[in-house]
Coordinates of C-alpha atoms and ligand atoms in Angstrom, one line a residue:
Chain A
M1 CA 68.6 13.5 162.2
S2 CA 71.9 14.1 164.0
D3 CA 70.3 12.3 167.3
Y4 CA 70.4 9.0 165.4
P5 CA 73.5 9.0 163.1
T6 CA 74.0 6.2 160.5
L7 CA 77.2 4.7 159.7
N8 CA 78.1 5.6 155.9
F9 CA 79.3 2.8 153.7
S10 CA 82.5 4.3 153.0
E11 CA 83.2 4.6 156.7
V12 CA 83.2 1.0 157.3
N13 CA 85.9 -1.4 156.7
V14 CA 86.3 -5.2 156.9
G15 CA 87.8 -6.3 160.1
D16 CA 85.9 -3.6 162.0
A17 CA 84.8 -4.9 165.3
L18 CA 81.5 -3.9 166.8
P19 CA 80.9 -2.9 170.2
E20 CA 80.3 -5.9 172.6
Q21 CA 77.2 -6.6 174.3
E22 CA 76.4 -8.5 177.5
I23 CA 72.9 -9.7 177.8
D24 CA 71.8 -11.2 181.1
I25 CA 69.2 -14.0 180.3
T26 CA 66.5 -13.7 183.0
S27 CA 63.1 -15.6 183.1
G28 CA 61.7 -12.6 182.4
L29 CA 63.7 -11.9 179.3
V30 CA 63.2 -15.6 177.9
V31 CA 59.2 -15.3 178.8
S32 CA 58.8 -11.9 177.5
G33 CA 60.7 -12.5 174.5
A34 CA 58.7 -15.4 173.7
L35 CA 55.3 -13.6 174.1
A36 CA 56.5 -10.4 172.4
T37 CA 57.1 -12.9 169.2
R38 CA 53.8 -14.6 169.9
D39 CA 55.6 -17.8 170.6
Y40 CA 53.5 -19.8 173.0
E41 CA 55.4 -22.9 172.7
P42 CA 55.2 -24.1 176.6
V43 CA 59.1 -24.8 176.7
H44 CA 59.5 -21.1 176.4
H45 CA 57.2 -20.1 179.3
D46 CA 56.5 -23.4 181.5
K47 CA 59.4 -24.7 183.5
S48 CA 57.9 -28.2 184.1
V49 CA 57.7 -28.7 180.1
A50 CA 61.4 -27.4 179.7
Q51 CA 62.5 -29.8 182.3
A52 CA 60.6 -32.5 180.9
A53 CA 62.4 -31.9 177.7
G54 CA 65.7 -32.3 179.6
L55 CA 66.7 -28.6 180.2
P56 CA 67.2 -26.9 183.6
D57 CA 64.6 -24.2 182.8
V58 CA 62.7 -22.3 180.2
F59 CA 65.0 -21.5 177.4
M60 CA 65.2 -18.5 174.9
N61 CA 63.0 -18.8 171.8
I62 CA 64.6 -18.7 168.2
L63 CA 62.6 -15.4 167.2
T64 CA 64.1 -13.5 170.3
S65 CA 67.7 -14.6 169.2
Q66 CA 66.8 -13.3 165.8
A67 CA 65.7 -10.2 167.5
L68 CA 68.9 -9.9 169.5
M69 CA 71.1 -10.4 166.8
T70 CA 69.7 -7.7 164.5
R71 CA 69.7 -5.6 167.6
F72 CA 73.4 -5.8 168.0
A73 CA 74.1 -4.9 164.2
T74 CA 71.6 -1.8 164.0
D75 CA 72.8 -0.6 167.2
W76 CA 76.1 -0.2 165.7
S77 CA 75.0 0.8 162.2
G78 CA 72.2 3.5 163.1
P79 CA 68.8 3.4 162.1
E80 CA 69.1 4.4 158.3
A81 CA 70.7 1.0 157.6
V82 CA 68.4 -1.6 156.0
V83 CA 68.7 -5.2 157.2
K84 CA 68.9 -7.5 154.1
S85 CA 69.3 -11.0 155.6
L86 CA 69.7 -13.0 158.8
D87 CA 71.6 -16.4 158.7
I88 CA 71.7 -18.0 162.1
K89 CA 73.2 -21.2 163.1
L90 CA 71.8 -22.4 166.5
G91 CA 73.9 -23.8 169.2
A92 CA 73.3 -24.1 173.1
P93 CA 70.1 -22.8 174.5
N94 CA 70.3 -19.7 176.6
V95 CA 68.8 -20.5 180.2
P96 CA 67.9 -18.1 182.9
G97 CA 71.0 -17.4 184.9
M98 CA 73.4 -17.2 182.0
V99 CA 75.0 -14.2 180.6
M100 CA 75.5 -13.9 176.7
K101 CA 78.1 -12.0 175.1
V102 CA 77.4 -11.0 171.4
T103 CA 80.7 -10.1 169.5
G104 CA 81.0 -9.3 165.8
S105 CA 83.0 -7.8 162.9
V106 CA 82.6 -7.0 159.4
T107 CA 83.6 -9.7 157.1
A108 CA 82.7 -8.3 153.6
K109 CA 81.6 -5.2 151.6
D110 CA 80.0 -5.2 148.4
D111 CA 80.6 -1.9 146.5
A112 CA 78.0 -2.3 143.8
S113 CA 75.0 -2.5 146.6
G114 CA 76.4 -1.0 149.5
V115 CA 75.8 -3.9 151.5
I116 CA 78.1 -5.5 154.1
D117 CA 78.4 -8.5 156.2
I118 CA 78.9 -8.8 159.7
A119 CA 79.7 -12.1 161.5
V120 CA 78.0 -12.0 164.8
M121 CA 78.7 -14.5 167.7
G122 CA 76.5 -15.3 170.7
E123 CA 78.0 -17.2 173.3
N124 CA 76.6 -17.8 177.1
N125 CA 79.0 -18.3 179.9
I126 CA 78.1 -21.8 180.8
W127 CA 77.3 -23.7 177.5
G128 CA 79.1 -21.7 174.9
M129 CA 78.2 -20.9 171.6
H130 CA 74.0 -19.9 171.5
M131 CA 74.0 -18.5 167.8
A132 CA 76.4 -17.7 165.3
G133 CA 75.8 -16.2 162.1
T134 CA 75.5 -13.2 159.5
V135 CA 73.9 -10.1 159.4
Q136 CA 73.8 -8.0 156.1
L137 CA 72.9 -4.5 156.0
A138 CA 72.8 -2.0 153.3
L139 CA 74.3 1.4 154.4
P140 CA 73.9 4.8 152.9
Q141 CA 76.2 5.4 150.2
G142 CA 77.7 8.9 149.4
V143 CA 76.9 12.0 151.0
Chain B
M1 CA 66.0 -50.0 161.7
T2 CA 66.4 -52.9 158.7
P3 CA 67.4 -51.4 155.3
E4 CA 63.9 -52.4 154.3
E5 CA 62.3 -50.4 157.1
I6 CA 64.4 -47.5 156.6
E7 CA 63.4 -47.4 152.6
A8 CA 59.7 -47.7 153.5
L9 CA 60.2 -44.9 156.0
E10 CA 61.9 -42.6 153.4
A11 CA 59.4 -43.5 150.6
Q12 CA 56.8 -42.0 153.1
I13 CA 59.0 -38.8 154.4
Y14 CA 60.4 -38.0 150.8
A15 CA 56.4 -37.6 149.7
Y16 CA 56.1 -34.6 152.1
V17 CA 58.8 -32.4 149.9
G18 CA 57.1 -29.9 148.3
K19 CA 54.0 -30.2 150.2
E20 CA 52.2 -27.0 151.5
V21 CA 52.5 -26.4 155.2
C22 CA 50.1 -23.5 154.7
T23 CA 48.3 -21.6 151.8
A24 CA 48.7 -17.9 151.6
T25 CA 47.2 -16.8 154.8
P26 CA 47.1 -13.1 156.0
A27 CA 48.4 -12.4 159.7
K28 CA 45.5 -12.1 162.2
D29 CA 47.0 -8.5 163.1
A30 CA 47.9 -5.7 160.5
V31 CA 51.6 -4.4 161.3
N32 CA 50.8 -2.3 164.1
E33 CA 52.7 0.2 166.5
T34 CA 51.6 -1.7 169.6
M35 CA 53.0 -5.0 168.9
I36 CA 56.3 -3.5 167.3
R37 CA 56.4 -1.5 170.7
H38 CA 56.0 -4.5 172.9
W39 CA 58.6 -6.2 171.1
T40 CA 61.2 -3.3 170.9
E41 CA 60.8 -3.1 174.9
V42 CA 61.8 -6.8 175.7
M43 CA 64.6 -7.0 173.0
G44 CA 65.9 -3.4 174.3
D45 CA 66.1 -2.4 170.7
T46 CA 65.9 1.6 170.9
N47 CA 66.4 1.9 167.1
P48 CA 63.8 5.1 166.0
A49 CA 62.9 3.7 162.9
Y50 CA 60.6 1.3 164.6
T51 CA 59.1 3.3 167.3
N52 CA 59.8 7.0 166.8
P53 CA 57.5 8.6 164.1
E54 CA 58.7 12.0 164.3
W55 CA 62.3 10.9 163.6
A56 CA 61.0 8.3 160.9
A57 CA 59.1 11.1 159.1
S58 CA 62.2 13.2 158.5
S59 CA 64.2 9.8 157.6
K60 CA 64.7 8.3 154.2
R61 CA 61.9 6.0 154.5
G62 CA 59.4 8.6 155.8
K63 CA 57.6 6.4 158.2
T64 CA 58.2 3.8 160.9
I65 CA 58.8 0.3 159.9
A66 CA 58.2 -3.1 161.6
P67 CA 61.6 -4.6 162.9
P68 CA 62.8 -7.1 160.0
A69 CA 63.3 -9.9 162.6
M70 CA 59.2 -9.7 163.3
M71 CA 58.6 -10.6 159.8
Y72 CA 57.6 -14.4 161.2
V73 CA 55.8 -13.1 164.3
W74 CA 52.8 -11.5 162.4
N75 CA 51.8 -15.1 161.3
Q76 CA 52.3 -16.8 164.6
E77 CA 49.4 -19.1 165.8
G78 CA 49.1 -17.2 169.1
Y79 CA 48.0 -18.8 172.5
A80 CA 46.3 -21.9 171.0
V81 CA 49.6 -23.3 171.0
A82 CA 49.9 -23.2 174.6
S83 CA 46.1 -24.1 175.3
T84 CA 44.9 -26.5 173.1
G85 CA 47.9 -27.3 170.9
R86 CA 48.7 -26.6 167.2
P87 CA 46.5 -27.2 164.5
S88 CA 47.6 -30.4 162.3
D89 CA 49.2 -29.5 158.8
A90 CA 51.7 -31.3 156.6
Q91 CA 54.5 -30.2 159.1
S92 CA 53.1 -31.8 162.1
D93 CA 52.2 -34.7 160.2
L94 CA 55.6 -35.2 159.0
V95 CA 57.2 -34.7 162.4
Q96 CA 54.3 -37.0 163.7
L97 CA 55.8 -39.7 161.1
F98 CA 59.2 -39.3 162.4
N99 CA 58.2 -39.5 166.1
D100 CA 56.5 -42.9 165.1
H101 CA 59.6 -44.2 164.1
G102 CA 61.7 -43.5 167.1
Y103 CA 62.8 -39.9 165.3
T104 CA 61.8 -38.2 168.5
G105 CA 64.8 -35.8 168.7
V106 CA 64.1 -32.3 167.5
L107 CA 66.6 -29.4 167.2
G108 CA 66.3 -26.5 165.3
T109 CA 69.7 -26.1 163.6
N110 CA 69.7 -23.0 161.2
V111 CA 67.2 -20.1 160.4
K112 CA 67.9 -18.0 157.6
Q113 CA 65.7 -14.7 156.7
E114 CA 65.9 -12.6 153.7
Y115 CA 64.3 -9.4 153.3
F116 CA 63.3 -7.8 150.1
A117 CA 61.1 -4.8 151.3
E118 CA 60.2 -3.5 154.5
A119 CA 56.8 -3.4 156.4
S120 CA 55.1 -0.5 158.0
P121 CA 52.2 -0.2 160.4
G122 CA 48.9 -0.9 158.5
D123 CA 50.6 -3.6 156.2
Q124 CA 49.0 -7.0 156.2
V125 CA 51.8 -9.6 156.1
V126 CA 50.6 -12.6 154.4
M127 CA 52.5 -16.0 154.6
E128 CA 52.7 -19.2 152.9
M129 CA 55.2 -22.2 153.6
V130 CA 56.0 -25.3 152.4
I131 CA 58.3 -28.2 153.2
D132 CA 61.3 -27.5 150.9
T133 CA 63.9 -30.2 151.4
I134 CA 64.6 -33.3 153.4
S135 CA 67.8 -34.6 153.6
E136 CA 69.1 -38.1 153.5
R137 CA 69.6 -40.2 156.3
K138 CA 72.7 -38.6 158.3
A139 CA 74.8 -39.7 161.4
T140 CA 75.2 -36.3 163.7
A141 CA 76.5 -35.9 167.2
R142 CA 73.0 -36.1 168.3
G143 CA 72.1 -39.1 166.8
T144 CA 71.0 -40.4 163.3
G145 CA 68.3 -38.6 161.6
Y146 CA 67.1 -36.4 158.6
F147 CA 67.5 -32.5 158.3
Y148 CA 64.2 -31.1 157.2
E149 CA 63.7 -27.4 155.8
T150 CA 60.6 -25.3 155.5
L151 CA 60.3 -22.5 153.4
A152 CA 58.0 -19.5 154.4
T153 CA 57.4 -16.8 152.0
F154 CA 56.0 -13.1 153.1
S155 CA 54.1 -11.0 150.9
N156 CA 52.0 -7.6 151.9
Q157 CA 48.4 -6.9 150.7
N158 CA 49.7 -5.5 147.3
G159 CA 51.5 -8.8 146.6
V160 CA 55.2 -7.1 147.1
K161 CA 57.4 -9.8 148.4
L162 CA 58.6 -8.8 151.8
G163 CA 61.1 -11.7 152.3
T164 CA 61.6 -15.5 152.9
Q165 CA 62.8 -17.8 155.9
R166 CA 64.1 -21.0 155.8
F167 CA 64.2 -23.0 158.9
R168 CA 66.2 -26.3 159.2
V169 CA 65.3 -28.6 161.7
L170 CA 67.2 -32.2 162.6
K171 CA 64.7 -34.9 163.6
F172 CA 66.7 -37.6 165.0
I173 CA 66.8 -40.8 167.0
P174 CA 68.4 -39.6 170.7
Q175 CA 71.4 -41.4 171.6
E176 CA 69.9 -41.3 175.2
Q177 CA 66.5 -40.2 176.9
P178 CA 67.0 -36.8 178.1
A179 CA 67.3 -36.8 182.0
A180 CA 63.9 -36.7 183.5
A181 CA 63.2 -33.0 185.4
S182 CA 66.6 -31.5 186.0
S183 CA 67.4 -30.4 189.5
D184 CA 66.7 -27.0 190.4
S185 CA 70.5 -26.2 191.5
A186 CA 72.1 -23.1 190.2
L187 CA 73.9 -23.1 187.0
E188 CA 77.5 -24.1 187.6
V189 CA 80.0 -21.8 185.7
P190 CA 82.2 -24.6 184.4
T191 CA 85.6 -25.1 185.2
R192 CA 88.3 -27.0 183.1
I193 CA 87.5 -30.8 182.6
P194 CA 89.5 -32.6 185.3
S195 CA 92.4 -34.4 184.6
P196 CA 91.9 -38.1 184.4
R197 CA 93.9 -40.0 187.3
G198 CA 94.5 -43.6 186.8
H199 CA 96.9 -46.0 188.6
D200 CA 99.7 -45.0 186.3
N201 CA 99.4 -41.3 186.2
K202 CA 97.7 -40.2 189.4
W203 CA 101.2 -39.5 191.2
W204 CA 102.1 -37.1 188.4
W205 CA 98.9 -34.9 188.7
E206 CA 99.0 -35.1 192.6
A207 CA 102.7 -33.5 192.1
C208 CA 101.1 -30.9 189.7
D209 CA 98.8 -30.0 192.0
E210 CA 101.5 -29.1 194.6
G211 CA 103.1 -27.0 191.8
R212 CA 105.8 -29.5 190.6
I213 CA 106.3 -30.9 187.1
M214 CA 107.9 -34.4 187.3
I215 CA 109.4 -36.5 184.6
Q216 CA 109.5 -40.1 185.1
R217 CA 112.9 -41.7 185.1
C218 CA 113.8 -45.5 184.6
T219 CA 116.1 -46.6 187.6
S220 CA 117.5 -49.3 185.1
C221 CA 118.7 -47.3 182.2
Q222 CA 118.0 -43.9 183.5
T223 CA 115.7 -42.8 180.5
L224 CA 113.3 -40.2 181.1
R225 CA 109.8 -40.5 179.9
H226 CA 106.5 -38.5 179.6
P227 CA 103.7 -38.8 179.7
P228 CA 103.4 -41.5 182.5
R229 CA 103.5 -45.1 181.8
P230 CA 104.3 -48.2 183.6
M231 CA 107.7 -49.6 181.5
C232 CA 110.6 -48.2 180.1
G233 CA 110.4 -48.3 176.5
E234 CA 114.2 -48.7 176.0
C235 CA 114.7 -51.5 178.7
Q236 CA 111.6 -52.7 179.6
S237 CA 112.0 -52.2 183.1
I238 CA 109.0 -51.4 185.4
E239 CA 111.4 -49.7 187.8
W240 CA 111.1 -46.0 188.0
D241 CA 111.4 -42.9 190.1
A242 CA 111.1 -39.3 189.0
I243 CA 112.9 -36.0 188.7
E244 CA 111.3 -32.4 189.0
S245 CA 111.8 -30.2 185.8
T246 CA 112.9 -26.9 185.9
L247 CA 110.3 -26.3 183.3
D248 CA 112.6 -24.4 180.9
G249 CA 112.1 -25.6 177.4
E250 CA 111.2 -24.5 173.9
V251 CA 108.5 -24.3 171.7
L252 CA 108.2 -27.5 169.3
S253 CA 104.9 -26.9 167.7
Y254 CA 101.9 -24.7 168.4
T255 CA 98.5 -23.8 167.5
C256 CA 95.7 -21.6 168.4
L257 CA 92.2 -23.1 169.2
R258 CA 89.9 -20.5 167.6
H259 CA 86.1 -20.4 168.1
P260 CA 83.9 -21.8 169.1
S261 CA 85.5 -21.1 172.6
I262 CA 85.0 -23.5 175.0
P263 CA 83.2 -22.3 178.6
G264 CA 85.6 -22.6 181.5
Y265 CA 88.5 -22.1 179.0
P266 CA 90.3 -18.9 177.9
K267 CA 89.2 -17.6 174.6
D268 CA 91.7 -18.7 171.6
P269 CA 94.3 -20.5 173.9
V270 CA 97.7 -21.2 172.6
C271 CA 98.4 -24.8 172.7
A272 CA 102.0 -26.0 172.2
V273 CA 104.3 -29.1 172.5
I274 CA 107.1 -27.7 174.6
K275 CA 110.5 -29.3 174.5
L276 CA 111.7 -29.1 177.9
D277 CA 115.5 -29.0 178.4
E278 CA 115.5 -32.3 180.1
G279 CA 114.5 -33.7 176.9
T280 CA 111.0 -34.9 177.2
H281 CA 107.8 -33.1 175.8
L282 CA 105.0 -31.6 177.5
V283 CA 101.6 -30.3 175.7
S284 CA 100.8 -27.1 177.5
N285 CA 99.5 -23.6 177.0
I286 CA 101.8 -20.5 176.2
V287 CA 100.2 -17.6 178.0
G288 CA 101.7 -13.9 178.6
C289 CA 102.1 -13.1 174.8
E290 CA 99.8 -13.0 171.7
Y291 CA 99.6 -16.1 169.5
E292 CA 101.3 -13.8 166.6
D293 CA 104.5 -13.6 168.9
V294 CA 104.8 -17.4 169.4
S295 CA 107.3 -19.1 167.0
I296 CA 108.9 -22.6 166.8
G297 CA 112.0 -22.6 168.7
M298 CA 111.2 -20.0 171.2
R299 CA 112.5 -20.1 174.7
V300 CA 109.8 -20.6 177.4
K301 CA 109.8 -20.8 181.0
G302 CA 107.1 -22.7 182.8
K303 CA 105.4 -21.9 185.9
V304 CA 102.6 -24.1 187.7
E305 CA 99.5 -21.7 188.2
Q306 CA 96.0 -22.2 189.6
V307 CA 93.9 -21.8 186.4
D308 CA 90.5 -22.1 187.8
E309 CA 88.9 -22.9 190.9
K310 CA 89.8 -26.5 190.7
T311 CA 92.6 -26.9 188.6
M312 CA 96.5 -26.5 188.8
L313 CA 98.1 -26.7 185.2
P314 CA 101.8 -25.6 184.0
Q315 CA 101.8 -22.4 182.0
F316 CA 104.2 -21.4 179.9
Y317 CA 105.7 -17.7 179.5
P318 CA 107.8 -16.3 176.6
G319 CA 111.8 -15.8 177.8
T320 CA 114.0 -17.9 179.9
G321 CA 112.9 -16.4 183.5
G322 CA 110.0 -14.1 183.0
A323 CA 107.6 -16.2 184.4
R324 CA 104.9 -14.1 186.3
S325 CA 103.5 -14.8 189.5
Ligands
ZN1 ZN1 115.1 -48.1 180.9

């Protein structure tokens, strides 16, 4: 168990910043992310279709953004945290060649349920905000 | 569209509120370790709750779980979407109705998943979906349109509710047609917006490019003015010359532009109106100290600096001579 520690609710404070993550947006990540989420919409794997839609290249599907936002939270919290909700506002597309920086901090704690709110922002270096939202995690309480 | 046409369309689209997009349908595959592993590899997610059965056995859950963000994955249509297209349903009919009336733009704007229970390998995810809401007609930055929201509900084989997903989509009349096939040129990292240079202010920016901040002066009555303009507000003379500012001044007003950050610009820039000692005001940035350390009346000293590959701008530092080079 000690190989994979999980934060205790009592260790976490409103205002705590999570470790930043920088994610290289590659064609491999965009296409593989679409297929790993069984999303076969052509705009996520066929460049010509994406270009006809006015984008320079294939772009990341929402299910991959959801995955990356959850991972950002649970990489920090540890595996015994239970994800309660994921609420995302979608912004500019993530296109190969971009770098997305993911940042976040704890914005609320509910003592009764042990649930914390983490505000997360994913911004790419070309077009800015890709995703902004809140992940709620239930953390272990007590010892 | 005329008001009558809008009314006729709205009568049709609002009839879709509450319509079922799909009736309770079990996913083609039960939750399984293989699809979970493919997902975790791509997402770079090493959470042992998903892929480490030995650890999971000793965890509170006692077994591995599917990543919660995979909730919608299990019921995805699959390769048919790329090969033969999506089958028709209430949502595609609604989208077609929008498209037929010029609302061809589409933009997913929000997605919210709530999780009530975790799923583990062997569980069968059952999804049902309805069109839950359609907004009134709205003017948005993208164009005029309607937001519609689907509500998907997920359960397992025992009828235990796993979670819900609300997906909000804007269907809109595009303000301009998207560019045809974009070029293959590499993505350019943005720089700051270039200064607009016209007949009356080009000279000011050209001096700035050379490291000097100028203040226009009426040669008839000697009144200084900024920003540059053709006529003196005091005596209406159009004769002018300019003096160079020492860039000593004080903060008249300031704010911090918080997120979303703008590509090409620093994060959380402090923007201020500086009262130069010559008397005119200049909108600029305060750098070299935290926003919390800025105050009205604070003395500042400016320096013209290269702020990105293409741009020279005055930047103000706290103090009277502390400009860093
Ligand atoms: Zn004058």
